[in-house]
N, CA and C of each residue as an Amber inpcrd file, in Angstrom:
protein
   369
  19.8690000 145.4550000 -31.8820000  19.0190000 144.6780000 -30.9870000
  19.8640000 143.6540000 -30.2470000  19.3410000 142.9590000 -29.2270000
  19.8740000 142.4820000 -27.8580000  19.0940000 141.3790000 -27.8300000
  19.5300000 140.1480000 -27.6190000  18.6370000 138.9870000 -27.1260000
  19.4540000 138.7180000 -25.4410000  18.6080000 138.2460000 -24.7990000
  19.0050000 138.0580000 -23.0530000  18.5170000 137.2330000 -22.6400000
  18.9480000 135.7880000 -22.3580000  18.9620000 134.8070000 -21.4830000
  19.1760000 134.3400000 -20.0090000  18.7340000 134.5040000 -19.2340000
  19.0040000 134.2720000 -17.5510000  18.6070000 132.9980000 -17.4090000
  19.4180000 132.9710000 -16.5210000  19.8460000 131.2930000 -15.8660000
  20.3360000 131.1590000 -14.3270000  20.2710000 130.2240000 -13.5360000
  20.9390000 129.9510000 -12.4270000  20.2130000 129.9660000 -11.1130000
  18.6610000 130.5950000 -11.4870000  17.8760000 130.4120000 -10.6190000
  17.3980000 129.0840000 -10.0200000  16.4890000 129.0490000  -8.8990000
  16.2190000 128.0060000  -8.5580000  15.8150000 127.8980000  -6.9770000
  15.8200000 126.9100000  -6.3390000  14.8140000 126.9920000  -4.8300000
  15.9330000 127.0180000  -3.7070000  16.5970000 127.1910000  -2.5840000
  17.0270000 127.6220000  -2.2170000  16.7430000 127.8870000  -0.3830000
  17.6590000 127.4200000   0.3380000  17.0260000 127.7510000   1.7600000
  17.9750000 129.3200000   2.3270000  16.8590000 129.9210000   2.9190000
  17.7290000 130.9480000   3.5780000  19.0090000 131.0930000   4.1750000
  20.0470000 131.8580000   3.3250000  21.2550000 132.2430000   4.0200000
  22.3570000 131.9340000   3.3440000  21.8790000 130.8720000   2.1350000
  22.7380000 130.4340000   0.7070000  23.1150000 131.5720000   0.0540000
  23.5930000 130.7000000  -0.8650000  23.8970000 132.2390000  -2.0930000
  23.4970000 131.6730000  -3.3880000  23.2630000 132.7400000  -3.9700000
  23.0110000 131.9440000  -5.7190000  23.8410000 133.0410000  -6.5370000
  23.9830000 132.7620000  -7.6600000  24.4810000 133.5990000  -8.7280000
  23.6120000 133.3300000 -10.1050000  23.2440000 134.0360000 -10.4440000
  22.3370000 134.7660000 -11.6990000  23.6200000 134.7570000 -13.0480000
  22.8830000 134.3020000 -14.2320000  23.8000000 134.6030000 -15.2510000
  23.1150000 135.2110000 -16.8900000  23.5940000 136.2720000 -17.2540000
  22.1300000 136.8320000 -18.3790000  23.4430000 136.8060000 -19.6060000
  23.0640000 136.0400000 -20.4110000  23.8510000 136.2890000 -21.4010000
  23.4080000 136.8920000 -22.7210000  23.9370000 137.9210000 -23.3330000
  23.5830000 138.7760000 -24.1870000  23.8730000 138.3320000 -25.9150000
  23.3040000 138.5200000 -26.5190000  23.7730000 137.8800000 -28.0900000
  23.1950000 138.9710000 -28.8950000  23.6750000 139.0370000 -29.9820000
  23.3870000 140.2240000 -30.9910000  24.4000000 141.1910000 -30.8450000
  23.4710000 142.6690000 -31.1750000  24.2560000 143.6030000 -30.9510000
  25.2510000 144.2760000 -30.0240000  26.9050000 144.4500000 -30.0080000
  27.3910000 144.5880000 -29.2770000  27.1820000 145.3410000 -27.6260000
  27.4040000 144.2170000 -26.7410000  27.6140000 143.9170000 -25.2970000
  27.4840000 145.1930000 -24.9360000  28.9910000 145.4800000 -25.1740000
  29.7300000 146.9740000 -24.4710000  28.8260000 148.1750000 -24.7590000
  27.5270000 148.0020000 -25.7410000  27.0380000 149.2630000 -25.3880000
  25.8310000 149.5110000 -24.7220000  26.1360000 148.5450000 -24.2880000
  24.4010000 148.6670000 -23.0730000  24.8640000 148.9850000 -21.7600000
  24.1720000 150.0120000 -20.8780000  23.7070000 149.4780000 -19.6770000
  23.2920000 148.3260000 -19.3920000  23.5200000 147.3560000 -18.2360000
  23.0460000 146.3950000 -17.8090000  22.4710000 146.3830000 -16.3150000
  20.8690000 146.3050000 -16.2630000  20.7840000 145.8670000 -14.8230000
  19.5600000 144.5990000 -14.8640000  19.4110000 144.1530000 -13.5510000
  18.5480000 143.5500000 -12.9850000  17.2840000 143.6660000 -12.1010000
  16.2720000 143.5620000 -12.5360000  15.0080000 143.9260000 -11.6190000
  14.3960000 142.4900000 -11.0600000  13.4630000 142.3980000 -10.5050000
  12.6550000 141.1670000  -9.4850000  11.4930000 141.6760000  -9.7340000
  10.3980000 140.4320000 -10.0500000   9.1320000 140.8860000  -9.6430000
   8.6440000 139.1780000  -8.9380000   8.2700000 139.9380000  -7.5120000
   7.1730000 138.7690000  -6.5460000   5.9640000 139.1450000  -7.2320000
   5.6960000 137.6570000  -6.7520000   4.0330000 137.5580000  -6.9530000
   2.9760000 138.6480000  -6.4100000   2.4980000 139.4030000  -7.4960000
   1.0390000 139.9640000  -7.3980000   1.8550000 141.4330000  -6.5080000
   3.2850000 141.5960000  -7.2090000   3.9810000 142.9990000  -6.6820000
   4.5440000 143.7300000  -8.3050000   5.2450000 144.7400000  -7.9410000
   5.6730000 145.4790000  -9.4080000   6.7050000 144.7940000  -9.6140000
   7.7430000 145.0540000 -10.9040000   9.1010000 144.7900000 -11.2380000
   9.7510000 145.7330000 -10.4030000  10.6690000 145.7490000  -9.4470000
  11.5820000 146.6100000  -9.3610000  12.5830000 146.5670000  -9.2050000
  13.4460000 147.2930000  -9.4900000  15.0920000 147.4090000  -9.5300000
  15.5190000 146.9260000  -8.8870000  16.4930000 146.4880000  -9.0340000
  17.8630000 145.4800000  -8.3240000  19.0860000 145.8820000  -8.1440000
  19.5020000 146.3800000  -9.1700000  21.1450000 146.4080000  -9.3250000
  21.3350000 146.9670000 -11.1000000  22.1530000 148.0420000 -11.1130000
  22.4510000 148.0860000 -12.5350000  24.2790000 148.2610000 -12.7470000
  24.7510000 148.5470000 -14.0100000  26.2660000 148.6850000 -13.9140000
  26.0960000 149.0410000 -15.1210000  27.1520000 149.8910000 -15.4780000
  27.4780000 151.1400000 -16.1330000  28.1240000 150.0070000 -17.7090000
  27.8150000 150.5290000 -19.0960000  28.4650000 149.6630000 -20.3380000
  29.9250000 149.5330000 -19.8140000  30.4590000 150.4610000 -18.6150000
  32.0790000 150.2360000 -18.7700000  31.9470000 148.8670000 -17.6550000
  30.9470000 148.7210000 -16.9430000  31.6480000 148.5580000 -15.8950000
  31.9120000 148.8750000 -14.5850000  32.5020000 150.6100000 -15.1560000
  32.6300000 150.9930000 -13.7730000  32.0490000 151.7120000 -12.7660000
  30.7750000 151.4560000 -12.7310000  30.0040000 152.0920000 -12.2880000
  28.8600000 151.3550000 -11.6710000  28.2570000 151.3210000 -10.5040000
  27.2460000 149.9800000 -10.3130000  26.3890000 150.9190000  -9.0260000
  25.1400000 149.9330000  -8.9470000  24.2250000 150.5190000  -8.0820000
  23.3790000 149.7060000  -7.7530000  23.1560000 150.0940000  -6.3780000
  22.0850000 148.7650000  -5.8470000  20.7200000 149.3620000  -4.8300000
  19.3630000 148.5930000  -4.7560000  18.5980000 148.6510000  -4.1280000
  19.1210000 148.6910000  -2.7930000  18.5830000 149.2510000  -1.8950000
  19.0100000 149.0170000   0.0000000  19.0660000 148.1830000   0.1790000
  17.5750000 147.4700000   0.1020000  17.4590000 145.8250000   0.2720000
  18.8100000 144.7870000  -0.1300000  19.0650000 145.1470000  -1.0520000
  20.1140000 144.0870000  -1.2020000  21.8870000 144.1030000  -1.2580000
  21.9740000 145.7360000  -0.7520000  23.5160000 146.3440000  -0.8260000
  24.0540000 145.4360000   0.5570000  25.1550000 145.6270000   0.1230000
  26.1990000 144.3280000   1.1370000  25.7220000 142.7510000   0.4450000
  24.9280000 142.3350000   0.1780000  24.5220000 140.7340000  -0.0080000
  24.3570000 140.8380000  -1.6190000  24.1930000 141.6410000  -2.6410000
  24.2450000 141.3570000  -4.1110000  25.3040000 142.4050000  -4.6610000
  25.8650000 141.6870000  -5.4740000  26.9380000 141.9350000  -6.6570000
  26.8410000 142.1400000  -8.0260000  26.8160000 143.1620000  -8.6610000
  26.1960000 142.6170000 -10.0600000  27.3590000 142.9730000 -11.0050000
  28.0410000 142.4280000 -11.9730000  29.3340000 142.0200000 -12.5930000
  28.7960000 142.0190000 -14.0700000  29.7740000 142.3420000 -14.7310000
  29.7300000 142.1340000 -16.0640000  31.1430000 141.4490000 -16.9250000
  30.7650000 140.7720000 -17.9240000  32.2770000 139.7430000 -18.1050000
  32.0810000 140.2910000 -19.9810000  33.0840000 141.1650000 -20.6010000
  32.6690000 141.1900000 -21.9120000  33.2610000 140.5730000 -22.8110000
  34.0500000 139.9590000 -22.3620000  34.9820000 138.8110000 -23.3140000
  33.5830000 137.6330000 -23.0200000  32.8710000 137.2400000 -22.0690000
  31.5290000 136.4780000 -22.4410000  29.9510000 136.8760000 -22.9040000
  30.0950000 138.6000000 -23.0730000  28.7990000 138.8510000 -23.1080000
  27.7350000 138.2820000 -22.0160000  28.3260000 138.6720000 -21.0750000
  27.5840000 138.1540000 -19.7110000  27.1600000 138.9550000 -18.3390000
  26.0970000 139.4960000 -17.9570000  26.0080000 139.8990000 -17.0290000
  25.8070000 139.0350000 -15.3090000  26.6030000 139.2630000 -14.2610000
  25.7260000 137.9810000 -13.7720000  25.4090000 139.3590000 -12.6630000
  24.7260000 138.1010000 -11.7330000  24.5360000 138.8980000 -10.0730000
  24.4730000 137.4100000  -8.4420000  25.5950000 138.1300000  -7.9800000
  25.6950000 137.3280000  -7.1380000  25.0310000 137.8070000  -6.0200000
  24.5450000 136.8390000  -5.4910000  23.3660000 136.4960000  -4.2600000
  23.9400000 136.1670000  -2.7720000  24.3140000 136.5490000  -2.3100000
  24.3790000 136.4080000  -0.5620000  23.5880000 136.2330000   0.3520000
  23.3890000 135.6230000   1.7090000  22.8070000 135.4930000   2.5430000
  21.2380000 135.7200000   2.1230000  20.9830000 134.9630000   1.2090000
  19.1400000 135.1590000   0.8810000  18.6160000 135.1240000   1.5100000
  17.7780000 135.5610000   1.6070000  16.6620000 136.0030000   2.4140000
  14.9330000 135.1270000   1.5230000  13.9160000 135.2640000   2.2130000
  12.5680000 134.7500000   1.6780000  11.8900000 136.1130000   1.0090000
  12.5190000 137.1240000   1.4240000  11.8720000 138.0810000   0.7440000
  12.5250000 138.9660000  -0.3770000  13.4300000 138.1300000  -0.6430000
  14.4300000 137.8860000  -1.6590000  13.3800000 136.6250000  -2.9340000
  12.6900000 136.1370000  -3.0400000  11.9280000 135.3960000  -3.7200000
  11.2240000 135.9370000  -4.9830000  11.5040000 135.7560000  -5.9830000
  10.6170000 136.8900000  -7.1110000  11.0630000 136.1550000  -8.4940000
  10.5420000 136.0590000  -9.4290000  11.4890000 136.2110000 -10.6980000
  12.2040000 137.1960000 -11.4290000  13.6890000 137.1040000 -11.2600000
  14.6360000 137.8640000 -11.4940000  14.8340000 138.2120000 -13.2730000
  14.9800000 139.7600000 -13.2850000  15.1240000 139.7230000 -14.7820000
  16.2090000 140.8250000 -15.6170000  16.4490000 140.4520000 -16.6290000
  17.7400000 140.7560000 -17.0850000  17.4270000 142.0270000 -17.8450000
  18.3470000 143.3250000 -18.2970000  17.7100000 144.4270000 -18.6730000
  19.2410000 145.0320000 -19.4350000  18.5310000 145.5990000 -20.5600000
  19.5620000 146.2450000 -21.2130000  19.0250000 147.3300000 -22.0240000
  20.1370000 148.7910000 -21.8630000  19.8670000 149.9550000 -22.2000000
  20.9240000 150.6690000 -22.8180000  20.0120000 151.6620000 -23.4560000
  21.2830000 152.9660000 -23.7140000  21.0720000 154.1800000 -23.6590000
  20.3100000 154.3440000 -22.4220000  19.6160000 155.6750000 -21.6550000
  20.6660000 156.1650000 -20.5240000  21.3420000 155.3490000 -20.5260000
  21.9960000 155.3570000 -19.0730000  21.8090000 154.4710000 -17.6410000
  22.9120000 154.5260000 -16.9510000  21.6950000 153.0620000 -15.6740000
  20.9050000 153.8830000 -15.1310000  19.8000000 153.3780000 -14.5970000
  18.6490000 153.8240000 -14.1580000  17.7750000 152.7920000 -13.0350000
  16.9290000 152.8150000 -12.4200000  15.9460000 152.1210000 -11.9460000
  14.6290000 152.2250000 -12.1730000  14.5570000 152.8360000 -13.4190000
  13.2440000 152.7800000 -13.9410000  13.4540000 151.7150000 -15.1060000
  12.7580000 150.5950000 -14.8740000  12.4080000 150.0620000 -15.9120000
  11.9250000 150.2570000 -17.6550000  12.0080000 151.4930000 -17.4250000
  11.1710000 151.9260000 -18.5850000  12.2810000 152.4860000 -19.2620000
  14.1350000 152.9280000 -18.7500000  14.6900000 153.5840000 -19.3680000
  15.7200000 151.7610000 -20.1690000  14.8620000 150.5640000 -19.6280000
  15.5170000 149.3230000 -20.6600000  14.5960000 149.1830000 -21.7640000
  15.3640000 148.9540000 -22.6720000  14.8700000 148.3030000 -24.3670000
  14.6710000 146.7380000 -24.4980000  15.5890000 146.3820000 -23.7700000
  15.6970000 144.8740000 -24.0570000  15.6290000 144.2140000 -22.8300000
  14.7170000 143.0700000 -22.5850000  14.1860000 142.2830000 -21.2450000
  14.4190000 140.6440000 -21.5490000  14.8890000 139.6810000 -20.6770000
  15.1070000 138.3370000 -20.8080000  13.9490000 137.8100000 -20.5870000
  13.2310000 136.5920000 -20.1970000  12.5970000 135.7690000 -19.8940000
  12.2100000 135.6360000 -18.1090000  12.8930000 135.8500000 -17.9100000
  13.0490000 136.0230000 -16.5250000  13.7380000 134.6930000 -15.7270000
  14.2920000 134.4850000 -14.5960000  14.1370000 133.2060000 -14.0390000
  13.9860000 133.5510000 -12.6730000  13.2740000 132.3350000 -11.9850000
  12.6920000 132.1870000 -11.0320000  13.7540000 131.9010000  -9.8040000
  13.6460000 132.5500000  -8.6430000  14.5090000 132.5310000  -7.7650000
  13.4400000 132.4920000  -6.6290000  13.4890000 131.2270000  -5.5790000
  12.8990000 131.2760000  -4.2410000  13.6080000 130.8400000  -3.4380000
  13.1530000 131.7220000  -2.4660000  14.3780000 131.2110000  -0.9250000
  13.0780000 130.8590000   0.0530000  13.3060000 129.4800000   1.0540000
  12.3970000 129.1300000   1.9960000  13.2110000 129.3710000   3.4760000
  12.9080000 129.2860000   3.8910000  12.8970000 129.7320000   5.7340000
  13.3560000 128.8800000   6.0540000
């Protein structure tokens, strides 16, 4: 089992950047998939960005390819995701995800989910 903490969210005017940080505790790091999903208000969770247990391997929503990064650090047990040129429709609470299905964008192929944190961008 996996515990997951996210952090770094917060309010934000369009065109900033933020960086996301999910830190993992328990069972070893290196064998999860790691990605990130968003859910806006009164919309679904959906995918963000995932990256492969090595690493080397990563994938992103349209919406956010060129402007998000999503990184993994395993000497910290840390996933983050960096944020570029935000946008308002970029606004959701962001959430942390860990698997061993493989990466995916179905939510349903993660075991383990953080708390979420809240990320808004204003105009």
């Amino acid at each position: 089992q996996v515990q997951l903490v996210e952090s770094g969210g917060g309010l934000v005017q369009a065109g900033v950047s933020l960086r996301l940080s999910c830190a993992a505790s328990g069972r070893a790091f290196s064998s999860y998939d790691m990605a990130w999903f968003r859910q806006a208000p009164g919309k679904e969770r959906v995918f963000v960005a995932t990256i492969t247990r090595s690493g080397g391997s990563t994938a992103y929503v349209d919406s956010v390819k060129g402007r998000f990064t999503i990184s993994r650090d395993t000497a910290r047990n840390t996933v983050y995701l960096q944020m570029n040129s935000l946008k308002p429709e970029d606004t959701a609470v962001y959430y942390c995800a860990a698997g061993v299905w493989g990466p995916s964008v179905n939510p349903r192929s993660y075991s383990y989910w953080g708390q979420g944190t809240q990320v808004t961008v204003s105009s």
